[in-house]
Short mmCIF file of C-alpha atoms in Angstrom, two decimals:
data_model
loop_
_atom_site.label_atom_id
_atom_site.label_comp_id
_atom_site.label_asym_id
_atom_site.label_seq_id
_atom_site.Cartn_x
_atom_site.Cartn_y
_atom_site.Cartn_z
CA UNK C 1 0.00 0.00 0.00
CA UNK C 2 1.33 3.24 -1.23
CA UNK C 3 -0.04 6.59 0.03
CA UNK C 4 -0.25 9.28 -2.71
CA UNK C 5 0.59 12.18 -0.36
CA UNK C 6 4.15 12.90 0.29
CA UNK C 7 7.49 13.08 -1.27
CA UNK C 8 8.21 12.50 -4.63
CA UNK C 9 5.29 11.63 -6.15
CA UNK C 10 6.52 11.16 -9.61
CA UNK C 11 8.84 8.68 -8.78
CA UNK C 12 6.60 7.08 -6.47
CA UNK C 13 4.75 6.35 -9.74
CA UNK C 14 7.42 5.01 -11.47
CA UNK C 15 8.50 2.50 -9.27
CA UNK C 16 4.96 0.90 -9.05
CA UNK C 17 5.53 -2.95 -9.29
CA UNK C 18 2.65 -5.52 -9.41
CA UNK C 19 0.18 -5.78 -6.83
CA UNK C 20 0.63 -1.96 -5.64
CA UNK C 21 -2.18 -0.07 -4.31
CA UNK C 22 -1.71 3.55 -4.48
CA UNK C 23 -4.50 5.70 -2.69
CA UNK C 24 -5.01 9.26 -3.17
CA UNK C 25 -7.33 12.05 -2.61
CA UNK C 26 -9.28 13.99 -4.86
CA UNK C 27 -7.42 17.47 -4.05
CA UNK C 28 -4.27 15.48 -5.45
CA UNK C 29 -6.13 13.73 -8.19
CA UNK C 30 -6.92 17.00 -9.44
CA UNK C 31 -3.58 18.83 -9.28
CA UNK C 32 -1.54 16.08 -10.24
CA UNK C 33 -3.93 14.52 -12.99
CA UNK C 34 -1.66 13.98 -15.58
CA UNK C 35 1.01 12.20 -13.58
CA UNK C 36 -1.99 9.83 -12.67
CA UNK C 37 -3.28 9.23 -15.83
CA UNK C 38 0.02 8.58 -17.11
CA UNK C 39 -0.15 5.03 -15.45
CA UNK C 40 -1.64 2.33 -16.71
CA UNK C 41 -3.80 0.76 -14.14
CA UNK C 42 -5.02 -2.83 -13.57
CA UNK C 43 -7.97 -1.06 -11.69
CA UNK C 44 -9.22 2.31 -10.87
CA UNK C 45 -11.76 2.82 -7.74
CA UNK C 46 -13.29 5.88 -7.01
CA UNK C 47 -14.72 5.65 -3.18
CA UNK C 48 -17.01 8.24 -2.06
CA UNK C 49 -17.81 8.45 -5.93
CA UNK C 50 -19.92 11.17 -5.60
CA UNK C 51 -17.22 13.69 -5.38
CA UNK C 52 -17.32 13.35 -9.48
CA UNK C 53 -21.00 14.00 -9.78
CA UNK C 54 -20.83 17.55 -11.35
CA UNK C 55 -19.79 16.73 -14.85
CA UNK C 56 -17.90 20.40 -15.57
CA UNK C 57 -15.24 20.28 -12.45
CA UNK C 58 -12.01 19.71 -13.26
CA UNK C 59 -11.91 16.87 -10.22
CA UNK C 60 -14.40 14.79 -12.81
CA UNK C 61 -12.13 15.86 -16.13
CA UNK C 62 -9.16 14.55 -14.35
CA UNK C 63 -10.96 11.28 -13.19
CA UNK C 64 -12.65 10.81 -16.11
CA UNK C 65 -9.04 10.70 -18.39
CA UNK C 66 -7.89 7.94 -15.60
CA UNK C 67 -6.71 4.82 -17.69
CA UNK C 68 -7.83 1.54 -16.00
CA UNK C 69 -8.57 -1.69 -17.52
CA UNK C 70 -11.75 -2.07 -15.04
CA UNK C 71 -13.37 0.49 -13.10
CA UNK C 72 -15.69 0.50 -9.78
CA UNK C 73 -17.18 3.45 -8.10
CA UNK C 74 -18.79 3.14 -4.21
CA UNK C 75 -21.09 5.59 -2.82
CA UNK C 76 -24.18 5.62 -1.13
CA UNK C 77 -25.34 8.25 -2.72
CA UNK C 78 -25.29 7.81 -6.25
CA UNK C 79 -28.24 10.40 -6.91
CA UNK C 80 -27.59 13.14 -4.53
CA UNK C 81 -30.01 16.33 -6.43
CA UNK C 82 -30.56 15.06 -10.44
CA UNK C 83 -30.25 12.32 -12.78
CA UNK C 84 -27.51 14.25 -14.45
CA UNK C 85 -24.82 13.11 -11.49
CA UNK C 86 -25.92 9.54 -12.11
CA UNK C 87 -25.10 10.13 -15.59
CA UNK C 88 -21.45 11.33 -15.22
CA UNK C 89 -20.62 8.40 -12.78
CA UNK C 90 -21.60 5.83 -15.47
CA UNK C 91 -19.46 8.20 -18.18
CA UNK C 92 -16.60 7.14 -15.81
CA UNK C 93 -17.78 3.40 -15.59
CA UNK C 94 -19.19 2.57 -18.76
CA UNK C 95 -18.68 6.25 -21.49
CA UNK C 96 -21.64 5.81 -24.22
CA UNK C 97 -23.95 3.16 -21.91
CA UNK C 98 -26.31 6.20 -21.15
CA UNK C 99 -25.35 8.26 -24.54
CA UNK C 100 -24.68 12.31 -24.67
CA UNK C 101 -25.72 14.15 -22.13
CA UNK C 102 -28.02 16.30 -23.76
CA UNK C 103 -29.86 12.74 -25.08
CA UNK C 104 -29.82 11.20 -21.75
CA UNK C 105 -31.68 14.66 -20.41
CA UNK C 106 -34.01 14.44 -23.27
CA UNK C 107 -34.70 10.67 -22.64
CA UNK C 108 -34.74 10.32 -19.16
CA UNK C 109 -33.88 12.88 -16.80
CA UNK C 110 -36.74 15.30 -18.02
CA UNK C 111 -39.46 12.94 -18.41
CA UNK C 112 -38.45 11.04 -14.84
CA UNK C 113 -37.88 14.60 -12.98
CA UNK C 114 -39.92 17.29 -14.46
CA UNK C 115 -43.38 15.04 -15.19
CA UNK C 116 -42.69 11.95 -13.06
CA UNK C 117 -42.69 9.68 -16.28
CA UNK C 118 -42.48 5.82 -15.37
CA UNK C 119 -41.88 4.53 -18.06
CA UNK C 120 -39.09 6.40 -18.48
CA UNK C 121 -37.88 5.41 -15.22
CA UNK C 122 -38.26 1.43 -15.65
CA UNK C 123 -36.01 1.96 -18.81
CA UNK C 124 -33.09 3.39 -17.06
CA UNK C 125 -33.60 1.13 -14.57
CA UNK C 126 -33.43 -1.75 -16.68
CA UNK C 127 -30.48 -0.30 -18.53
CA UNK C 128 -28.46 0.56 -14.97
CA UNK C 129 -29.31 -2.60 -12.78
CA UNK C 130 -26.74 -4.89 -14.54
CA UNK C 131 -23.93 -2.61 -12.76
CA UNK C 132 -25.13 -2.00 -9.69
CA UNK C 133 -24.78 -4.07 -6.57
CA UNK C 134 -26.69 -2.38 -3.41
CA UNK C 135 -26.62 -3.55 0.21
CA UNK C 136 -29.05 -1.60 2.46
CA UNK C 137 -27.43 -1.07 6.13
CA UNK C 138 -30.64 -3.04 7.21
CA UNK C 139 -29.07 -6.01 5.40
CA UNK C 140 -25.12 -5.65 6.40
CA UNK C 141 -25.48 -4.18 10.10
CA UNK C 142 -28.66 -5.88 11.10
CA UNK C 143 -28.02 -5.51 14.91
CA UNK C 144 -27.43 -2.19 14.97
CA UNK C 145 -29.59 -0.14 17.93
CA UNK C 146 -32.99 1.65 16.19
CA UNK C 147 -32.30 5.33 14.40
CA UNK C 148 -35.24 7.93 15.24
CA UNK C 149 -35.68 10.67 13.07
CA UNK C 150 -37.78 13.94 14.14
CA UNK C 151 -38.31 17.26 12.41
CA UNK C 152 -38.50 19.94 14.95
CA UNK C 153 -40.36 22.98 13.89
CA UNK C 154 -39.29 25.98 16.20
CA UNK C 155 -41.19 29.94 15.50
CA UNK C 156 -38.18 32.83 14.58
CA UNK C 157 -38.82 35.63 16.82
CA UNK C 158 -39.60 39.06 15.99
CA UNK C 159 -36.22 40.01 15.00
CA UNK C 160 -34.99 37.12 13.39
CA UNK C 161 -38.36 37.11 11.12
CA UNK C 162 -38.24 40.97 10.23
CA UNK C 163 -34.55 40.05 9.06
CA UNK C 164 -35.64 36.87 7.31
CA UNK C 165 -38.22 39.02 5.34
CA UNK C 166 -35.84 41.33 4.29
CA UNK C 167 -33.25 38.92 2.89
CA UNK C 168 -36.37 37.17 1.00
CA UNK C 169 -37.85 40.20 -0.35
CA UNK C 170 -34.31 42.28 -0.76
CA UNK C 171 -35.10 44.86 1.28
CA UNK C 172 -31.25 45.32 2.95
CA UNK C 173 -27.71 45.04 1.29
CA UNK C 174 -26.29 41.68 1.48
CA UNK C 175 -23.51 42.93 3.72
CA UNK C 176 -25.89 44.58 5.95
CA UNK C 177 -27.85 41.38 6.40
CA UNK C 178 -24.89 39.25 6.68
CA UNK C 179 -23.21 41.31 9.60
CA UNK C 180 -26.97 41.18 11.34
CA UNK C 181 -27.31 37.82 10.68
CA UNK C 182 -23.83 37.04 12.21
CA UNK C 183 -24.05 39.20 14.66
CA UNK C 184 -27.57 39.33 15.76
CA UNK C 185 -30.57 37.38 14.67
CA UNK C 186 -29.65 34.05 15.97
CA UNK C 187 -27.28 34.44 19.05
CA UNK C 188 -30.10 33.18 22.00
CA UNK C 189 -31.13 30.07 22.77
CA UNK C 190 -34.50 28.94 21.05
CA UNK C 191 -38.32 28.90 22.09
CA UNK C 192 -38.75 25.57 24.65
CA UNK C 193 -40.36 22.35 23.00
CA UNK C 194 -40.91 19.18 24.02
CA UNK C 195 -38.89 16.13 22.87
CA UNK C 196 -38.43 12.72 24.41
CA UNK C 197 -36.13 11.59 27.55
CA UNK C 198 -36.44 15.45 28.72
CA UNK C 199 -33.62 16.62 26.60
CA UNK C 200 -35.24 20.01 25.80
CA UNK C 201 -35.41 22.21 28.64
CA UNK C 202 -38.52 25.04 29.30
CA UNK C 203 -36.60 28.72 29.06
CA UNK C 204 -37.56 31.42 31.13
CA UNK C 205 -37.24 33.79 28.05
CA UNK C 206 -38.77 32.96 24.54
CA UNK C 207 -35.77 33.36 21.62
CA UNK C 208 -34.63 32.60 18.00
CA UNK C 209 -32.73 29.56 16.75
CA UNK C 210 -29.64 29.72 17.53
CA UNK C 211 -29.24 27.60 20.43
CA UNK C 212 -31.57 25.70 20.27
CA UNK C 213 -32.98 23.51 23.39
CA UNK C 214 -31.49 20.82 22.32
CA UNK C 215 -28.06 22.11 23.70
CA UNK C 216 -28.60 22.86 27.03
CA UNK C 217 -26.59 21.12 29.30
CA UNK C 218 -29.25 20.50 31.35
CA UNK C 219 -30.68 17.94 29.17
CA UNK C 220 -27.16 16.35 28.16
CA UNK C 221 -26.88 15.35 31.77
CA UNK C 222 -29.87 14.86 32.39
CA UNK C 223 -28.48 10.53 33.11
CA UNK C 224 -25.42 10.30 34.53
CA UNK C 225 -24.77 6.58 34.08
CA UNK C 226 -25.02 6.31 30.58
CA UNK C 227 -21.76 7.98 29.22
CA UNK C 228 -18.59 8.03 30.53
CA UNK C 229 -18.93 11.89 30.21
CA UNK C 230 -22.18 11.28 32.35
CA UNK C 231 -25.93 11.66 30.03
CA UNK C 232 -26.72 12.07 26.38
CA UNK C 233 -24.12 13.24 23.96
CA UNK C 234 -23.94 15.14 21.01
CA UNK C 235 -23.12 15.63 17.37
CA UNK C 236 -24.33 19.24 16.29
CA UNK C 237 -23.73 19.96 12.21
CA UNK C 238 -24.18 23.24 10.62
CA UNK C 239 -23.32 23.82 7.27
CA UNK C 240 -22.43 27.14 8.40
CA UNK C 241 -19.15 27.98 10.51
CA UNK C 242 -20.61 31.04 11.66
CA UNK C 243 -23.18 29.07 12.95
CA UNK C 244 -21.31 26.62 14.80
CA UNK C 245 -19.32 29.78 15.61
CA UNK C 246 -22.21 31.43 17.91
CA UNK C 247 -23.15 28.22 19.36
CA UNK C 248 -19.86 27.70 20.89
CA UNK C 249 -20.57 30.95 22.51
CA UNK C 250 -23.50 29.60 24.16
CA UNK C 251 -22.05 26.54 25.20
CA UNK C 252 -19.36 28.45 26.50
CA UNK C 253 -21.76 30.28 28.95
CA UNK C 254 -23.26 27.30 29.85
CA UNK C 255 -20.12 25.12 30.70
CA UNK C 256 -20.64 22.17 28.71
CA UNK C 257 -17.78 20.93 27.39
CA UNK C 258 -17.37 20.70 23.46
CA UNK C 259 -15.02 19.46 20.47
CA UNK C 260 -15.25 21.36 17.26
CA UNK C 261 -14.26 20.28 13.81
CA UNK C 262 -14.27 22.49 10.49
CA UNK C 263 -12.73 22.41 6.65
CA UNK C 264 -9.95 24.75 8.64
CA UNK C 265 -8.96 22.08 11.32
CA UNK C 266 -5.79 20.20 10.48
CA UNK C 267 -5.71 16.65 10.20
CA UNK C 268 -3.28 16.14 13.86
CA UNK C 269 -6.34 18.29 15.78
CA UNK C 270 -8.80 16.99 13.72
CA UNK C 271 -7.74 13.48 14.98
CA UNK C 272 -7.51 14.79 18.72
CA UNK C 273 -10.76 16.61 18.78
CA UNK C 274 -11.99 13.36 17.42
CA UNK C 275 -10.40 11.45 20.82
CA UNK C 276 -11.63 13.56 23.01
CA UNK C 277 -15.07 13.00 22.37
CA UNK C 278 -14.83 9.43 22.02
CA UNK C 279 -12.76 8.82 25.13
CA UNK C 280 -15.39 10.82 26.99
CA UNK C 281 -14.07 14.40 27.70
CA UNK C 282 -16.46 16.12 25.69
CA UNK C 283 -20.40 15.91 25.73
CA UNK C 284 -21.20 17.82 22.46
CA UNK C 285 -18.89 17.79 18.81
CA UNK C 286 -19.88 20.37 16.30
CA UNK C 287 -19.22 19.87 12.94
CA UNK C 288 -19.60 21.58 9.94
CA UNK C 289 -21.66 19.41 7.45
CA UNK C 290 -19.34 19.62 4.26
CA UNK C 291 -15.96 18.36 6.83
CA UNK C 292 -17.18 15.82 8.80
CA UNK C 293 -20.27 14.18 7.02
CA UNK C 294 -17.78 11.38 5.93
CA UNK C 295 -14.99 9.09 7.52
CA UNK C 296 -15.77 9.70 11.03
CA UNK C 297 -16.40 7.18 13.95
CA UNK C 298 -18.55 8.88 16.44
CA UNK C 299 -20.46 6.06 18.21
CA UNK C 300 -19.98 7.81 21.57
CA UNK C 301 -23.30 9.96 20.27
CA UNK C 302 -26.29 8.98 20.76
CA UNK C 303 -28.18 12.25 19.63
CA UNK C 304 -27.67 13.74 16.34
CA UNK C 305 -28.86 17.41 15.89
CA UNK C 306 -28.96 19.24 12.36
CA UNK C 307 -29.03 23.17 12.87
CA UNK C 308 -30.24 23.31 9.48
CA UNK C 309 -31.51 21.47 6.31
CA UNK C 310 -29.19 21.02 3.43
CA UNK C 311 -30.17 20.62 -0.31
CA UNK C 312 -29.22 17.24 -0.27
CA UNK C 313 -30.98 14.72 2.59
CA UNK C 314 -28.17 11.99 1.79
CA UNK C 315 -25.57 14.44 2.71
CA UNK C 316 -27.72 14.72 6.27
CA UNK C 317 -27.91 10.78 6.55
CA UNK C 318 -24.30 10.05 5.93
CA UNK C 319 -23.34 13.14 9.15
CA UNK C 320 -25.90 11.04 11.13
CA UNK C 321 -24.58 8.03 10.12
CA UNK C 322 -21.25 9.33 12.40
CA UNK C 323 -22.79 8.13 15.20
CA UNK C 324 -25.40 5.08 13.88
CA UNK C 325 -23.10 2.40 12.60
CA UNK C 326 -20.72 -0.37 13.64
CA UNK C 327 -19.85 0.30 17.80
CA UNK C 328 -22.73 2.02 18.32
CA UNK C 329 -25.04 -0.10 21.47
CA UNK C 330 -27.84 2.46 22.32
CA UNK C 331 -30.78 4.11 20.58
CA UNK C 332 -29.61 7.05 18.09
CA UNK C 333 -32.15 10.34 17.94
CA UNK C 334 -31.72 12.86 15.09
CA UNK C 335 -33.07 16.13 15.24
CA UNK C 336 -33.38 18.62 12.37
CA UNK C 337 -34.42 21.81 13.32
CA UNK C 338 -36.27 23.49 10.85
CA UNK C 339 -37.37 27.34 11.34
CA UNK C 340 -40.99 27.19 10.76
CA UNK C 341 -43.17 29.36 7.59
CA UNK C 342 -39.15 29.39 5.78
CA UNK C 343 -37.27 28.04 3.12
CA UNK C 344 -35.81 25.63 5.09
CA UNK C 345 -39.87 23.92 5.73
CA UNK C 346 -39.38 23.84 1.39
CA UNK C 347 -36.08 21.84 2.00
CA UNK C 348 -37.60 19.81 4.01
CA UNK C 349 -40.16 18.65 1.51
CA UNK C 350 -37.84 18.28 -1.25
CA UNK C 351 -35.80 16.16 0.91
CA UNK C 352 -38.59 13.24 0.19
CA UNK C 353 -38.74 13.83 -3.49
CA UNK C 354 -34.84 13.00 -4.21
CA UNK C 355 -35.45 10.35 -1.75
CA UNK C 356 -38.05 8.59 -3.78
CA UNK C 357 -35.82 9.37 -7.40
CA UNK C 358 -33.23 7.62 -5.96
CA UNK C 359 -34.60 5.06 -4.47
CA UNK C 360 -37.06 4.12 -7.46
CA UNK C 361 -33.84 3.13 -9.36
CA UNK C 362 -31.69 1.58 -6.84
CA UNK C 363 -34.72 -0.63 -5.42
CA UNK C 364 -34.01 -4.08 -6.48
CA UNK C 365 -30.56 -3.74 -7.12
CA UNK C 366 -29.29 -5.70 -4.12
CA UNK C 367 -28.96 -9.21 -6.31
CA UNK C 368 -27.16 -9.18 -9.63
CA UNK C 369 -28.78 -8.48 -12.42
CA UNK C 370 -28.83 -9.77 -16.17
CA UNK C 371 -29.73 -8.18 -19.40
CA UNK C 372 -29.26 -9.72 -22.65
CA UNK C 373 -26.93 -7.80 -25.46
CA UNK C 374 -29.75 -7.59 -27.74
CA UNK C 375 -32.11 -6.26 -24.72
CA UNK C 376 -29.50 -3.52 -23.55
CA UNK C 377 -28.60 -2.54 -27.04
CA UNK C 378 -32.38 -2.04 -27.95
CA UNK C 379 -32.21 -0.05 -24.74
CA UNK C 380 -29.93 2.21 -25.95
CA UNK C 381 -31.03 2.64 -29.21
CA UNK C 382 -33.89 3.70 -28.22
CA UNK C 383 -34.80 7.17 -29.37
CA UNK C 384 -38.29 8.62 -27.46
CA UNK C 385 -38.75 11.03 -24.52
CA UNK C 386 -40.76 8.88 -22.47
CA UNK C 387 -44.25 9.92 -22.56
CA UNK C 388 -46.48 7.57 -21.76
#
């Protein structure tokens, strides 16, 4: 095993031998692409494929010109917003199975998106399936503790709403409402609500968002036996650092005890934050979204909270997936808090639809597949838009 990382990396490459795995990330894919496609490769995998989904980057031009006599991609997320990502991973498996992308947006991904065509859908189906192999976390960690997931609603107060209004309408500058949003509109802890095990807490004074109940220490330690940090603990994810920046703040004033982890953080902190809250000194870990939804081990968590939506729900299930996988022995809650009569409510809703798209062509997909060449080529041939 060869790490793609340090030193000379040219002459790394040129002392490859048989049987050498090289691994590399996609920063160094991308800056040193034509070293890398220089080689001639037994096999090229791309893990965490999605990171090649946009088609116009120059991380999927560089992958793409990777020479490999076979190819595999993993991901769990192999439709993460539109059938046009699901199109440029199969230009890096199979280039041609799916056609030009302007044919496979006139075939399929209009006709499936924009008017829900089935037909449309069974044929790409039909025409992926043979190169997919699926396997659920239902069927590969089957004794894993249950997952709970709950929306929580909470009301904006006064301020934060007049502010909200103004950014939707564009009534202030963008600076303006920036440094008020920053700086203002979301710095107290939010409006009580109930939740189970008594980990929200009744306030005295009614506020916005930014705290939220679900991180007062109160509620954390509300059990001391279960943790070795006594109570519930915590993964908070923003995909805002600002964000996670005021709710340090508040933690700080309440004394709870916190590891933090951002696209900033280097890897030798990174790795020590990451101790700390597994071996028990910490009872909350923020996290932006977009630098720790991936490759962490967090089973000291048993409560996953999401400060707010993101575009993509299978970017929110892989963060809460930190703490619900192998290690993990107790019941995992996840909270998204959603500010109520907003945008984020619209997120919400759209989070089901790119559920359903990508789970109405991956269902079935956990046994191999065949197709015959004269079925897959009339597949392909095939010319109409789908309407039924």
């Amino acid at each position: 095993m060869k790490e793609y990382r340090n030193g000379d990396r040219k002459k790394l490459l040129e002392e490859l031998g048989p049987f050498d795995v090289v691994t590399a990330s996609y920063g160094l894919l991308q800056h040193d692409g034509a070293l890398l496609e220089s080689v001639g490769w037994h096999t090229v995998v791309l893990d965490e494929a999605q990171a090649i989904k946009n088609s116009g980057t120059k991380r999927s031009a560089a992958a793409m010109k990777l020479r490999g006599d076979f190819r595999v991609i993993t991901t769990g997320t192999p439709v993460e917003n539109n059938l046009g990502e699901l199109w440029n991973l199969f230009r890096f498996l199979n280039p041609g199975l799916l056609g030009s992308l302007d044919g496979f947006t006139r075939r399929f991904a209009v006709p499936i998106e924009k008017y829900g065509n089935k037909g449309a859908a069974a044929r790409l189906k039909k025409l992926v399936r043979p190169f997919l192999l699926r396997r659920t976390k239902d069927q590969v960690l089957s004794e894993l503790p249950p997952k709970t997931e709950i929306v929580l609603r909470v009301e904006m107060t006064r301020e934060e709403r007049a502010v909200y209004e103004a950014v939707r309408k564009g009534g202030y500058g963008q600076d303006r409402v920036r440094r008020r949003r920053a700086g203002q509109a979301f710095r107290g802890p939010c409006r009580a609500h109930e939740a189970p095990e008594g980990l929200l807490q009744p306030l005295s004074r009614p506020s916005g968002k930014g705290g939220t109940p679900l991180l007062q220490a109160r509620g954390l330690r509300r059990d001391p036996g279960r943790t070795p940090g006594g109570g519930h603990r915590c993964l908070v994810f923003s995909q805002f650092v600002d964000h996670l920046s005021i709710i340090r703040e508040y933690l700080d004033g309440l004394g709870v005890s916190y590891a933090y982890l951002d696209g900033s953080t280097p890897s030798r902190e990174r790795e020590r934050q990451i101790a700390s809250f597994q071996g028990g000194e910490k009872e909350c870990f923020l996290i932006s979204l977009r630098a720790g939804g991936t490759g962490l081990n967090l089973t000291a968590a048993d409560y996953v909270i999401h400060m707010d939506p993101w575009w993509n729900p299978a970017v929110e299930d892989q963060a809460s997936d930190r703490a619900h996988r192998i290690g993990q022995e107790r019941p995992v809650t996840v909270y998204r808090i959603v500010a109520k009569d907003t945008v984020e409510e619209k997120i919400v809703d759209l989070h089901g639809i790119k559920r359903e798209l990508a789970e109405s062509l991956l269902e079935g997909a956990e046994g191999a597949a065949r197709i015959s060449l004269e079925e897959m080529a009339a597949l392909i041939r095939d010319d109409r838009t789908g309407e039924e």
